[in-house]
mmCIF file of C-alpha atoms (C1' of nucleotides) in Angstrom:
data_model
loop_
_atom_site.group_PDB
_atom_site.id
_atom_site.type_symbol
_atom_site.label_atom_id
_atom_site.label_comp_id
_atom_site.label_asym_id
_atom_site.label_seq_id
_atom_site.Cartn_x
_atom_site.Cartn_y
_atom_site.Cartn_z
ATOM 1 C CA MET A 16 -18.890 -3.955 -14.245
ATOM 2 C CA SER A 17 -21.055 -3.108 -11.414
ATOM 3 C CA GLY A 18 -22.650 -6.420 -11.723
ATOM 4 C CA MET A 19 -19.332 -7.965 -11.597
ATOM 5 C CA THR A 20 -18.242 -6.084 -8.628
ATOM 6 C CA SER A 21 -21.338 -6.874 -6.847
ATOM 7 C CA GLY A 22 -20.553 -10.423 -7.342
ATOM 8 C CA VAL A 23 -16.994 -10.176 -6.418
ATOM 9 C CA CYS A 24 -17.115 -7.844 -3.582
ATOM 10 C CA VAL A 25 -18.719 -10.117 -1.222
ATOM 11 C CA GLU A 26 -17.744 -9.906 2.284
ATOM 12 C CA SER A 27 -16.559 -13.248 3.187
ATOM 13 C CA ASP A 28 -16.163 -14.831 6.456
ATOM 14 C CA LEU A 29 -12.518 -14.902 6.035
ATOM 15 C CA SER A 30 -11.731 -12.276 8.479
ATOM 16 C CA SER A 31 -12.463 -14.497 11.305
ATOM 17 C CA MET A 32 -10.532 -17.260 9.766
ATOM 18 C CA LEU A 33 -7.690 -14.990 9.114
ATOM 19 C CA GLN A 34 -7.739 -13.754 12.522
ATOM 20 C CA ARG A 35 -7.003 -17.171 13.647
ATOM 21 C CA SER A 36 -4.604 -17.783 10.889
ATOM 22 C CA SER A 37 -2.620 -14.872 12.004
ATOM 23 C CA ALA A 38 -1.559 -16.847 14.919
ATOM 24 C CA PRO A 39 2.086 -17.565 15.169
ATOM 25 C CA SER A 40 2.994 -19.547 12.247
ATOM 26 C CA HIS A 41 6.651 -20.047 12.411
ATOM 27 C CA HIS A 42 7.276 -22.373 9.572
ATOM 28 C CA HIS A 43 6.198 -24.437 6.667
ATOM 29 C CA PRO A 44 2.796 -23.034 6.327
ATOM 30 C CA ALA A 45 2.192 -25.283 3.416
ATOM 31 C CA HIS A 46 2.261 -28.182 5.663
ATOM 32 C CA HIS A 47 -0.175 -26.691 7.946
ATOM 33 C CA GLY A 48 -2.329 -25.213 5.385
ATOM 34 C CA TYR A 49 -1.999 -21.640 4.472
ATOM 35 C CA GLY A 50 -5.305 -20.986 5.917
ATOM 36 C CA GLY A 51 -3.443 -20.770 9.052
ATOM 37 C CA GLN A 52 -1.697 -23.624 10.576
ATOM 38 C CA GLY A 53 -4.062 -26.397 10.293
ATOM 39 C CA GLN A 54 -6.892 -24.338 9.077
ATOM 40 C CA VAL A 55 -7.384 -26.357 5.998
ATOM 41 C CA SER A 56 -9.798 -28.668 7.493
ATOM 42 C CA GLY A 57 -11.416 -25.788 9.107
ATOM 43 C CA LEU A 58 -12.060 -24.173 5.811
ATOM 44 C CA ALA A 59 -14.520 -26.648 4.609
ATOM 45 C CA PRO A 60 -17.251 -25.711 6.925
ATOM 46 C CA VAL A 61 -16.699 -22.124 6.238
ATOM 47 C CA LEU A 62 -16.252 -22.071 2.539
ATOM 48 C CA ASP A 63 -18.704 -23.338 0.129
ATOM 49 C CA TYR A 64 -16.670 -24.638 -2.694
ATOM 50 C CA SER A 65 -19.465 -24.652 -5.115
ATOM 51 C CA GLU A 66 -19.850 -21.032 -4.444
ATOM 52 C CA MET A 67 -16.210 -20.597 -4.897
ATOM 53 C CA ASP A 68 -16.357 -22.119 -8.296
ATOM 54 C CA ARG A 69 -18.962 -19.702 -9.210
ATOM 55 C CA TYR A 70 -16.866 -16.823 -8.153
ATOM 56 C CA ARG A 71 -13.887 -18.307 -9.738
ATOM 57 C CA SER A 72 -15.447 -18.328 -13.105
ATOM 58 C CA SER A 73 -16.706 -14.868 -12.586
ATOM 59 C CA ILE A 74 -13.331 -13.668 -11.698
ATOM 60 C CA ALA A 75 -11.776 -15.411 -14.592
ATOM 61 C CA ASN A 76 -14.154 -13.632 -16.806
ATOM 62 C CA PHE A 77 -13.393 -10.436 -15.089
ATOM 63 C CA TYR A 78 -9.773 -10.759 -15.816
ATOM 64 C CA LYS A 79 -10.387 -11.608 -19.352
ATOM 65 C CA THR A 80 -12.253 -8.480 -19.881
ATOM 66 C CA ASN A 81 -10.689 -6.093 -17.516
ATOM 67 C CA VAL A 82 -7.138 -6.782 -16.825
ATOM 68 C CA ASN A 83 -5.945 -4.603 -19.605
ATOM 69 C CA MET A 84 -7.176 -1.609 -17.838
ATOM 70 C CA ASN A 85 -4.601 -2.008 -15.224
ATOM 71 C CA VAL A 86 -1.945 -0.301 -17.133
ATOM 72 C CA SER A 87 -3.894 2.014 -19.250
ATOM 73 C CA ASN A 88 -6.048 3.258 -16.516
ATOM 74 C CA PHE A 89 -3.678 2.773 -13.713
ATOM 75 C CA PRO A 90 -0.403 4.005 -14.939
ATOM 76 C CA GLN A 91 0.828 4.463 -11.515
ATOM 77 C CA SER A 92 -0.090 1.037 -10.624
ATOM 78 C CA ALA A 93 2.186 -0.302 -13.218
ATOM 79 C CA LYS A 94 4.808 2.031 -12.085
ATOM 80 C CA LEU A 95 4.445 1.075 -8.539
ATOM 81 C CA ALA A 96 4.182 -2.490 -9.394
ATOM 82 C CA ALA A 97 7.356 -2.360 -11.300
ATOM 83 C CA ARG A 98 8.957 -0.567 -8.511
ATOM 84 C CA LEU A 99 7.660 -2.989 -6.077
ATOM 85 C CA ALA A 100 9.053 -5.807 -8.028
ATOM 86 C CA ALA A 101 12.390 -4.192 -7.936
ATOM 87 C CA ALA A 102 12.148 -2.731 -4.546
ATOM 88 C CA PRO A 103 13.046 -4.398 -1.367
ATOM 89 C CA ILE A 104 10.578 -5.286 1.194
ATOM 90 C CA PHE A 105 11.031 -6.223 4.709
ATOM 91 C CA PRO A 106 12.712 -9.511 4.528
ATOM 92 C CA PRO A 107 11.318 -11.010 7.636
ATOM 93 C CA THR A 108 7.871 -9.847 7.109
ATOM 94 C CA ALA A 109 7.948 -10.300 3.436
ATOM 95 C CA ALA A 110 8.740 -13.865 3.914
ATOM 96 C CA ARG A 111 5.826 -14.254 6.148
ATOM 97 C CA LEU A 112 3.674 -12.105 4.095
ATOM 98 C CA GLY A 113 0.687 -13.674 2.605
ATOM 99 C CA ALA A 114 -0.758 -11.355 0.150
ATOM 100 C CA MET A 115 -2.311 -8.078 -0.043
ATOM 101 C CA ALA A 116 -3.563 -5.803 -2.577
ATOM 102 C CA THR A 117 -5.948 -3.050 -2.469
ATOM 103 C CA THR A 118 -7.329 -0.102 -4.133
ATOM 104 C CA PRO A 119 -9.049 2.812 -2.706
ATOM 105 C CA TRP A 120 -11.974 2.483 -4.956
ATOM 106 C CA GLY A 121 -12.469 -1.168 -4.685
ATOM 107 C CA CYS A 122 -15.615 -2.448 -6.135
ATOM 108 C CA HIS A 123 -16.801 0.875 -7.046
ATOM 109 C CA ASP A 124 -17.594 1.529 -10.591
ATOM 110 C CA ASN A 125 -15.023 4.154 -10.601
ATOM 111 C CA MET A 126 -12.782 1.376 -11.583
ATOM 112 C CA ASN A 127 -13.552 2.573 -14.991
ATOM 113 C CA MET A 128 -12.165 5.909 -14.271
ATOM 114 C CA SER A 129 -8.688 6.871 -15.019
ATOM 115 C CA HIS A 130 -7.199 6.624 -11.678
ATOM 116 C CA PRO A 131 -3.586 7.228 -11.261
ATOM 117 C CA ALA A 132 -3.686 5.159 -8.243
ATOM 118 C CA ALA A 133 -2.124 1.856 -7.991
ATOM 119 C CA VAL A 134 -2.621 -1.706 -7.329
ATOM 120 C CA PHE A 135 0.220 -3.676 -6.120
ATOM 121 C CA TRP A 136 1.266 -6.606 -4.266
ATOM 122 C CA GLY A 137 3.918 -7.172 -1.791
ATOM 123 C CA ARG A 138 6.477 -9.628 -2.701
ATOM 124 C CA PRO A 139 8.621 -11.901 -0.760
ATOM 125 C CA LYS A 140 12.199 -11.331 -0.266
ATOM 126 C CA PRO A 141 13.938 -12.484 -3.369
ATOM 127 C CA VAL A 142 16.387 -14.617 -1.600
ATOM 128 C CA GLY A 143 14.762 -15.676 1.549
ATOM 129 C CA ALA A 144 11.192 -15.984 0.635
ATOM 130 C CA ALA A 145 11.552 -16.905 -2.963
ATOM 131 C CA THR A 146 13.794 -19.703 -2.148
ATOM 132 C CA ALA A 147 11.987 -20.770 0.886
ATOM 133 C CA PRO A 148 11.231 -24.376 0.400
ATOM 134 C CA HIS A 149 8.119 -24.494 2.405
ATOM 135 C CA HIS A 150 6.115 -22.847 -0.276
ATOM 136 C CA HIS A 151 6.690 -25.479 -2.779
ATOM 137 C CA HIS A 152 5.193 -28.515 -1.403
ATOM 138 C CA HIS A 153 2.012 -29.793 -2.821
ATOM 139 C CA HIS A 154 0.537 -26.826 -4.487
ATOM 140 C CA HIS A 155 -3.066 -26.767 -5.115
ATOM 141 C CA PRO A 156 -3.835 -27.904 -8.616
ATOM 142 C CA THR A 157 -5.378 -24.630 -9.397
ATOM 143 C CA ALA A 158 -3.290 -21.652 -9.850
ATOM 144 C CA THR A 159 -0.887 -20.626 -7.251
ATOM 145 C CA ALA A 160 -1.022 -16.999 -7.697
ATOM 146 C CA GLY A 161 1.376 -16.331 -5.012
ATOM 147 C CA HIS A 162 4.198 -17.664 -6.995
ATOM 148 C CA MET A 163 5.210 -15.847 -10.037
ATOM 149 C CA THR A 164 7.762 -18.364 -10.783
ATOM 150 C CA PRO A 165 8.104 -20.219 -13.998
ATOM 151 C CA SER A 166 6.846 -23.258 -12.319
ATOM 152 C CA HIS A 167 3.589 -21.565 -11.774
ATOM 153 C CA PRO A 168 2.566 -20.320 -15.123
ATOM 154 C CA HIS A 169 -0.923 -19.553 -14.107
ATOM 155 C CA SER A 170 0.148 -17.044 -11.666
ATOM 156 C CA ALA A 171 0.785 -14.348 -14.140
ATOM 157 C CA SER A 172 -2.497 -14.482 -15.815
ATOM 158 C CA LEU A 173 -4.272 -14.709 -12.608
ATOM 159 C CA GLN A 174 -2.628 -11.706 -11.285
ATOM 160 C CA GLY A 175 -3.778 -9.658 -14.086
ATOM 161 C CA GLY A 176 -2.698 -11.584 -17.009
ATOM 162 C CA PRO A 177 -0.156 -10.949 -19.623
ATOM 163 C CA VAL A 178 -1.624 -7.612 -20.153
ATOM 164 C CA GLY A 179 -2.477 -4.988 -17.707
ATOM 165 C CA GLY A 180 -0.891 -3.613 -14.650
ATOM 166 C CA ALA A 181 -0.100 -6.914 -13.269
ATOM 167 C CA SER A 182 1.903 -7.657 -16.300
ATOM 168 C CA ALA A 183 4.362 -5.128 -15.252
ATOM 169 C CA GLU A 184 4.745 -6.959 -12.072
ATOM 170 C CA GLY A 185 4.859 -10.207 -13.739
ATOM 171 C CA VAL A 186 7.525 -9.103 -16.055
ATOM 172 C CA ALA A 187 9.401 -7.438 -13.383
ATOM 173 C CA SER A 188 9.139 -10.276 -11.059
ATOM 174 C CA GLU A 189 10.234 -12.709 -13.621
ATOM 175 C CA LYS A 190 12.978 -10.486 -14.619
ATOM 176 C CA HIS A 191 14.187 -10.382 -11.145
ATOM 177 C CA GLY A 192 13.549 -13.951 -10.614
ATOM 178 C CA VAL A 193 11.378 -13.436 -7.680
ATOM 179 C CA SER A 194 7.942 -14.387 -6.900
ATOM 180 C CA LEU A 195 5.159 -12.216 -5.824
ATOM 181 C CA PRO A 196 3.522 -13.109 -2.650
ATOM 182 C CA ILE A 197 0.087 -12.463 -3.734
ATOM 183 C CA ALA A 198 -1.990 -14.722 -1.779
ATOM 184 C CA GLN A 199 0.786 -17.044 -1.238
ATOM 185 C CA GLY A 200 -1.296 -18.681 1.280
ATOM 186 C CA SER A 201 -4.566 -18.456 -0.417
ATOM 187 C CA SER A 202 -3.219 -19.709 -3.609
ATOM 188 C CA HIS A 203 -2.912 -23.020 -2.091
ATOM 189 C CA HIS A 204 -6.553 -23.226 -1.777
ATOM 190 C CA HIS A 205 -8.101 -21.231 -4.475
ATOM 191 C CA SER A 206 -7.269 -20.283 -7.931
ATOM 192 C CA MET A 207 -8.751 -16.933 -7.557
ATOM 193 C CA ALA A 208 -6.282 -16.072 -5.002
ATOM 194 C CA PRO A 209 -4.741 -13.431 -7.159
ATOM 195 C CA THR A 210 -5.861 -10.478 -5.346
ATOM 196 C CA ASN A 211 -6.019 -7.958 -7.991
ATOM 197 C CA GLY A 212 -6.963 -4.877 -6.189
ATOM 198 C CA ASN A 213 -8.867 -3.738 -9.153
ATOM 199 C CA PHE A 214 -11.684 -5.896 -8.377
ATOM 200 C CA LEU A 215 -11.063 -6.435 -4.841
ATOM 201 C CA SER A 216 -13.410 -4.395 -3.077
ATOM 202 C CA GLY A 217 -13.130 -1.492 -1.033
ATOM 203 C CA TYR A 218 -16.419 -0.010 -0.923
ATOM 204 C CA SER A 219 -18.527 -2.937 -0.243
ATOM 205 C CA SER A 220 -16.308 -4.168 2.417
ATOM 206 C CA GLY A 221 -16.063 -0.713 3.661
ATOM 207 C CA THR A 222 -19.547 -0.982 4.815
ATOM 208 C CA ASP A 223 -18.424 -3.606 7.141
ATOM 209 C CA CYS A 224 -15.255 -2.202 8.226
ATOM 210 C CA GLY A 225 -13.580 0.271 6.037
ATOM 211 C CA VAL A 226 -13.130 3.717 7.204
ATOM 212 C CA ILE A 227 -15.126 5.984 5.109
ATOM 213 C CA ASN A 228 -13.416 9.197 4.571
ATOM 214 C CA LYS A 229 -15.166 12.377 4.106
ATOM 215 C CA GLN A 230 -15.210 11.914 0.438
ATOM 216 C CA GLY A 231 -17.147 8.842 0.919
ATOM 217 C CA HIS A 232 -14.407 6.531 -0.034
ATOM 218 C CA THR A 233 -13.416 3.646 1.952
ATOM 219 C CA ASP A 234 -10.168 4.159 3.606
ATOM 220 C CA MET A 235 -8.839 0.852 2.731
ATOM 221 C CA MET A 236 -5.302 1.833 2.938
ATOM 222 C CA GLY A 237 -5.373 3.242 6.337
ATOM 223 C CA LEU A 238 -3.170 0.682 7.752
ATOM 224 C CA SER A 239 -2.870 2.129 11.105
ATOM 225 C CA GLU A 240 -6.521 2.596 11.259
ATOM 226 C CA ALA A 241 -7.091 -0.888 10.126
ATOM 227 C CA GLY A 242 -7.322 -2.270 13.517
ATOM 228 C CA SER A 243 -10.019 0.075 14.477
ATOM 229 C CA CYS A 244 -12.387 -1.087 11.855
ATOM 230 C CA ASN A 245 -11.701 -4.596 12.431
ATOM 231 C CA SER A 246 -13.828 -6.645 14.585
ATOM 232 C CA SER A 247 -11.328 -9.373 14.617
ATOM 233 C CA GLY A 248 -8.278 -7.414 15.281
ATOM 234 C CA MET A 249 -5.293 -7.006 13.104
ATOM 235 C CA MET A 250 -5.678 -7.467 9.469
ATOM 236 C CA GLY A 251 -8.839 -9.322 9.434
ATOM 237 C CA GLY A 252 -10.985 -6.325 9.080
ATOM 238 C CA GLY A 253 -8.898 -3.351 8.419
ATOM 239 C CA PHE A 254 -6.887 -5.068 5.913
ATOM 240 C CA LEU A 255 -8.780 -7.929 4.613
ATOM 241 C CA GLY A 256 -11.981 -6.245 5.095
ATOM 242 C CA GLY A 257 -10.659 -3.502 3.013
ATOM 243 C CA LEU A 258 -9.568 -5.914 0.441
ATOM 244 C CA GLY A 259 -12.934 -7.366 0.282
ATOM 245 C CA LEU A 260 -11.790 -10.607 -1.043
ATOM 246 C CA PRO A 261 -14.188 -12.780 -2.804
ATOM 247 C CA PRO A 262 -15.337 -15.687 -0.833
ATOM 248 C CA GLY A 263 -12.851 -18.411 -0.919
ATOM 249 C CA VAL A 264 -9.939 -16.186 -1.356
ATOM 250 C CA ILE A 265 -7.704 -16.532 1.525
ATOM 251 C CA VAL A 266 -5.238 -13.902 2.186
ATOM 252 C CA MET A 267 -3.101 -14.657 5.023
ATOM 253 C CA ALA A 268 -0.226 -13.547 6.969
ATOM 254 C CA MET A 269 2.147 -16.363 6.840
ATOM 255 C CA GLY A 270 2.513 -16.739 10.425
ATOM 256 C CA SER A 271 4.193 -14.300 12.651
ATOM 257 C CA ALA A 272 3.182 -13.849 16.132
ATOM 258 C CA GLY A 273 3.814 -10.236 15.556
ATOM 259 C CA GLY A 274 0.794 -10.532 13.496
ATOM 260 C CA GLY A 275 -1.277 -8.051 11.837
ATOM 261 C CA ILE A 276 -0.008 -4.674 11.491
ATOM 262 C CA SER A 277 3.554 -5.567 11.288
ATOM 263 C CA ASP A 278 2.979 -7.820 8.395
ATOM 264 C CA THR A 279 0.569 -5.697 6.617
ATOM 265 C CA SER A 280 2.537 -2.630 7.015
ATOM 266 C CA SER A 281 5.536 -4.320 5.687
ATOM 267 C CA ALA A 282 3.685 -5.424 2.718
ATOM 268 C CA PHE A 283 2.939 -1.883 1.979
ATOM 269 C CA GLN A 284 6.322 -0.607 2.570
ATOM 270 C CA MET A 285 6.423 1.125 -0.660
ATOM 271 C CA THR A 286 5.665 4.673 -1.122
ATOM 272 C CA SER A 287 5.814 7.242 -3.675
ATOM 273 C CA GLY A 288 8.068 6.841 -6.473
ATOM 274 C CA GLN A 289 11.612 7.668 -5.906
ATOM 275 C CA ARG A 290 11.816 8.887 -2.413
ATOM 276 C CA ALA A 291 14.497 6.563 -1.446
ATOM 277 C CA LEU A 292 15.248 8.108 1.820
ATOM 278 C CA THR A 293 11.731 8.274 2.890
ATOM 279 C CA ASP A 294 11.150 4.806 1.746
ATOM 280 C CA CYS A 295 14.160 3.579 3.460
ATOM 281 C CA GLN A 296 13.040 5.032 6.653
ATOM 282 C CA GLN A 297 10.018 2.970 6.319
ATOM 283 C CA HIS A 298 11.993 0.022 5.254
ATOM 284 C CA ALA A 299 14.463 0.613 7.842
ATOM 285 C CA GLY A 300 14.871 -2.979 8.644
ATOM 286 C CA SER A 301 15.160 -3.909 5.080
ATOM 287 C CA SER A 302 18.581 -4.791 4.021
ATOM 288 C CA PRO A 303 18.318 -4.078 0.340
ATOM 289 C CA CYS A 304 17.467 -0.541 0.919
ATOM 290 C CA PRO A 305 19.925 1.360 -1.163
ATOM 291 C CA SER A 306 22.138 3.802 0.547
ATOM 292 C CA SER A 307 20.225 3.347 3.658
ATOM 293 C CA SER A 308 22.073 4.787 6.504
ATOM 294 C CA SER A 309 19.776 3.150 8.921
ATOM 295 C CA PRO A 310 19.995 -0.509 8.318
ATOM 296 C CA SER A 311 19.160 -1.287 11.819
ATOM 297 C CA LEU A 312 16.288 -0.798 14.038
ATOM 298 C CA ALA A 313 18.001 2.003 15.746
ATOM 299 C CA GLY A 314 18.284 3.905 12.583
ATOM 300 C CA ALA A 315 14.746 3.323 11.725
ATOM 301 C CA ALA A 316 13.563 4.269 15.099
ATOM 302 C CA SER A 317 15.558 7.395 15.091
ATOM 303 C CA ALA A 318 14.256 8.305 11.728
ATOM 304 C CA ALA A 319 10.778 7.763 12.870
ATOM 305 C CA VAL A 320 11.103 9.391 16.179
ATOM 306 C CA GLY A 321 13.245 12.232 15.111
ATOM 307 C CA GLY A 322 11.038 13.131 12.287
ATOM 308 C CA ALA A 323 13.981 12.418 10.089
ATOM 309 C CA SER A 324 14.830 15.959 9.606
ATOM 310 C CA LEU A 325 14.900 18.993 11.709
ATOM 311 C CA SER A 326 16.949 17.836 14.554
ATOM 312 C CA SER A 327 19.495 16.124 12.453
ATOM 313 C CA SER A 328 19.998 18.783 9.901
ATOM 314 C CA SER A 329 20.860 21.439 12.326
ATOM 315 C CA SER A 330 21.808 21.404 15.887
ATOM 316 C CA SER A 331 19.783 24.447 16.670
ATOM 317 C CA GLY A 332 16.836 26.252 15.250
ATOM 318 C CA ALA A 333 19.040 28.091 12.834
ATOM 319 C CA VAL A 334 17.719 26.177 9.902
ATOM 320 C CA ALA A 335 14.176 26.174 11.000
ATOM 321 C CA LYS A 336 12.959 26.394 7.495
ATOM 322 C CA ARG A 337 14.260 23.114 6.485
ATOM 323 C CA LYS A 338 11.723 20.984 4.844
ATOM 324 C CA ARG A 339 10.290 18.402 7.060
ATOM 325 C CA LYS A 340 10.042 14.880 5.938
ATOM 326 C CA ARG A 341 7.480 12.281 6.380
ATOM 327 C CA CYS A 342 7.804 10.349 9.529
ATOM 328 C CA GLY A 343 7.411 7.154 7.624
ATOM 329 C CA VAL A 344 5.663 5.336 10.358
ATOM 330 C CA CYS A 345 2.304 6.882 10.741
ATOM 331 C CA GLY A 346 -0.673 5.422 9.031
ATOM 332 C CA PRO A 347 -0.674 7.760 6.092
ATOM 333 C CA CYS A 348 3.020 7.391 5.608
ATOM 334 C CA ARG A 349 2.694 3.691 5.572
ATOM 335 C CA ARG A 350 0.080 3.909 2.992
ATOM 336 C CA LEU A 351 1.548 3.025 -0.298
ATOM 337 C CA ILE A 352 -0.738 4.093 -2.955
ATOM 338 C CA ASN A 353 -2.337 7.279 -3.865
ATOM 339 C CA CYS A 354 -6.039 7.186 -3.655
ATOM 340 C CA GLY A 355 -6.287 8.794 -7.012
ATOM 341 C CA VAL A 356 -9.467 10.511 -6.126
ATOM 342 C CA CYS A 357 -8.616 13.098 -3.574
ATOM 343 C CA SER A 358 -7.975 16.626 -4.590
ATOM 344 C CA SER A 359 -4.300 16.245 -4.146
ATOM 345 C CA CYS A 360 -4.212 13.295 -6.437
ATOM 346 C CA ARG A 361 -6.449 14.882 -8.955
ATOM 347 C CA ASN A 362 -4.539 18.080 -8.928
ATOM 348 C CA ARG A 363 -1.185 16.578 -8.698
ATOM 349 C CA LYS A 364 0.244 18.761 -11.364
ATOM 350 C CA THR A 365 -0.853 21.990 -9.875
ATOM 351 C CA GLY A 366 -1.296 21.059 -6.305
ATOM 352 C CA HIS A 367 2.083 19.556 -5.731
ATOM 353 C CA GLN A 368 0.661 17.780 -2.801
ATOM 354 C CA ILE A 369 0.828 14.236 -1.716
ATOM 355 C CA CYS A 370 -2.336 12.245 -1.628
ATOM 356 C CA LYS A 371 -4.415 13.355 1.258
ATOM 357 C CA PHE A 372 -4.569 9.887 2.579
ATOM 358 C CA ARG A 373 -0.871 9.649 2.524
ATOM 359 C CA LYS A 374 -0.123 12.917 4.110
ATOM 360 C CA CYS A 375 2.057 12.334 7.062
ATOM 361 C CA GLU A 376 0.332 12.885 10.331
ATOM 362 C CA GLU A 377 3.389 14.589 11.578
ATOM 363 C CA LEU A 378 3.497 17.003 8.744
ATOM 364 C CA LYS A 379 -0.085 17.875 9.252
ATOM 365 C CA LYS A 380 0.856 19.420 12.493
ATOM 366 C CA LYS A 381 2.255 22.827 12.673
ATOM 367 C CA PRO A 382 5.999 22.671 12.550
ATOM 368 C CA GLY A 383 6.410 24.439 15.795
ATOM 369 C CA GLY A 384 3.652 23.290 17.970
ATOM 370 C CA GLY A 385 2.052 20.230 19.315
ATOM 371 C CA GLY A 386 4.571 17.720 18.280
ATOM 372 C CA GLY A 387 7.176 18.901 20.678
ATOM 373 C CA GLY A 388 9.673 19.794 18.034
ATOM 374 C CA GLY A 389 9.194 16.894 15.785
ATOM 375 C CA GLY A 390 10.845 14.626 18.186
ATOM 376 C CA GLU A 391 7.718 12.807 18.970
ATOM 377 C CA ARG A 392 6.399 9.773 17.437
ATOM 378 C CA PRO A 393 3.273 10.194 15.462
ATOM 379 C CA PRO A 394 0.239 9.675 17.605
ATOM 380 C CA SER A 395 -1.131 7.170 15.238
ATOM 381 C CA VAL A 396 1.726 4.908 15.930
ATOM 382 C CA PRO A 397 2.310 3.605 19.353
ATOM 383 C CA PRO A 398 5.980 3.336 20.095
ATOM 384 C CA ALA A 399 5.886 -0.324 20.650
ATOM 385 C CA GLU A 400 4.036 -0.901 17.482
ATOM 386 C CA ALA A 401 6.385 1.180 15.478
ATOM 387 C CA PHE A 402 9.062 -1.039 16.727
ATOM 388 C CA ARG A 403 7.273 -4.144 15.806
ATOM 389 C CA TRP A 404 7.309 -3.166 12.198
ATOM 390 C CA PHE A 405 10.891 -3.973 12.025
ATOM 391 C CA PHE A 406 10.495 -7.513 13.044
ATOM 392 C "C1'" DG B 19 -10.883 27.227 8.882
ATOM 393 C "C1'" DT B 20 -10.256 24.748 4.628
ATOM 394 C "C1'" DG B 21 -8.618 23.785 0.254
ATOM 395 C "C1'" DA B 22 -6.273 24.994 -4.128
ATOM 396 C "C1'" DA B 23 -2.353 26.889 -6.388
ATOM 397 C "C1'" DC B 24 2.281 28.148 -6.488
ATOM 398 C "C1'" DG B 25 7.158 28.383 -5.068
ATOM 399 C "C1'" DT B 26 10.576 25.841 -3.436
ATOM 400 C "C1'" DT B 27 13.280 22.020 -1.765
ATOM 401 C "C1'" DA B 28 14.911 17.396 -2.029
ATOM 402 C "C1'" DA B 29 16.091 13.248 -4.269
ATOM 403 C "C1'" DG B 30 16.976 10.251 -8.285
ATOM 404 C "C1'" DC C 23 16.276 17.511 -15.685
ATOM 405 C "C1'" DT C 24 12.313 15.253 -13.687
ATOM 406 C "C1'" DT C 25 9.414 14.008 -10.081
ATOM 407 C "C1'" DA C 26 7.567 14.180 -5.460
ATOM 408 C "C1'" DA C 27 6.133 16.731 -1.931
ATOM 409 C "C1'" DC C 28 6.560 20.507 1.931
ATOM 410 C "C1'" DG C 29 5.570 25.291 2.983
ATOM 411 C "C1'" DT C 30 3.267 29.368 2.029
ATOM 412 C "C1'" DT C 31 -0.133 32.283 0.163
ATOM 413 C "C1'" DC C 32 -4.600 33.308 -1.123
ATOM 414 C "C1'" DA C 33 -9.470 32.652 -2.250
ATOM 415 C "C1'" DC C 34 -13.607 30.899 -0.437
#
DNA sequence: GTGAACGTTAAG
DNA sequence: CTTAACGTTCAC
């Protein structure tokens, strides 16, 4: 496996490309090349297709031999994946969303461990994105992983195959008649687009950009921090770097001038299991959010700003003991998957604590102090940026 | 001061 | 009832 990962987890030059591709895309990316609005031609000089073939075969082999570990070793991944398939995602951003998948362990050999963590992909809005016509023009002959539609049979296997964690997604997605956005863009160029986080790197890329936490793991999921580790801004480094895509794999944000964080964060707008409210706060702009009382930006903003709890539950400090909730907008909150390796994850049964990397920044503070009564926005999230997530 | 364990709350 | 996770306590 390590050999495999070493081969797969190669830091590509995509970040720079993606940086450019993140430019406003507006529409019909297929026509412009998913690489980013006319980037197709630009890819040639950057990507060595012979090399890509090499990786492709390697990856194919990888999937043959490893996909089945997705479910068995990543129970939560299947769970999350299933949930993701059924869960709403920001419509606007989802539609624009290219692909993203990650794991906290990335290329590390700990892939063989029994991590409860997850691998998942964002998916496009069932109605909007799935039906969007612009995705279905001239697909690349090779698999179009981004489309889990019947018309793209290869997608399933490429995303993890009929077995494994991805299968859950595949099944779910098919069941729901939606397509996963995995590398929607990249799929147009490369068959290995399926960005199965299991082999997508974290560690290797982390050397380039990932934030190494004190446990020595690459903080691939630190969305808010992504920008900081990214030489090319937005998702190029923090996100893609974290993904550590094999060369030739193009993960792109399908346009959006909002770019980077808004897209990426949206893609990860899935959190722990069944916390609908919390999730909805994060999804705030997402229409399908069940029982969401904050369908609009205002609601979302208030949830985020108000800390979604204290102030609303009681007018005064009478109920000071009320449990605080995650802000839903800070980096950790926006993180979707448990790292599976931190103490909280490992001791989930006894610890009753959320993954350390997902612990809300706001909740880390003392309830009384610093934050100004919970009415403040998490420091990790600039107000303006928090807003952008909803567009 | 930090982290683990436990009690408790909240939501599905 | 089950699961997730916040708050508190306690050991180090």
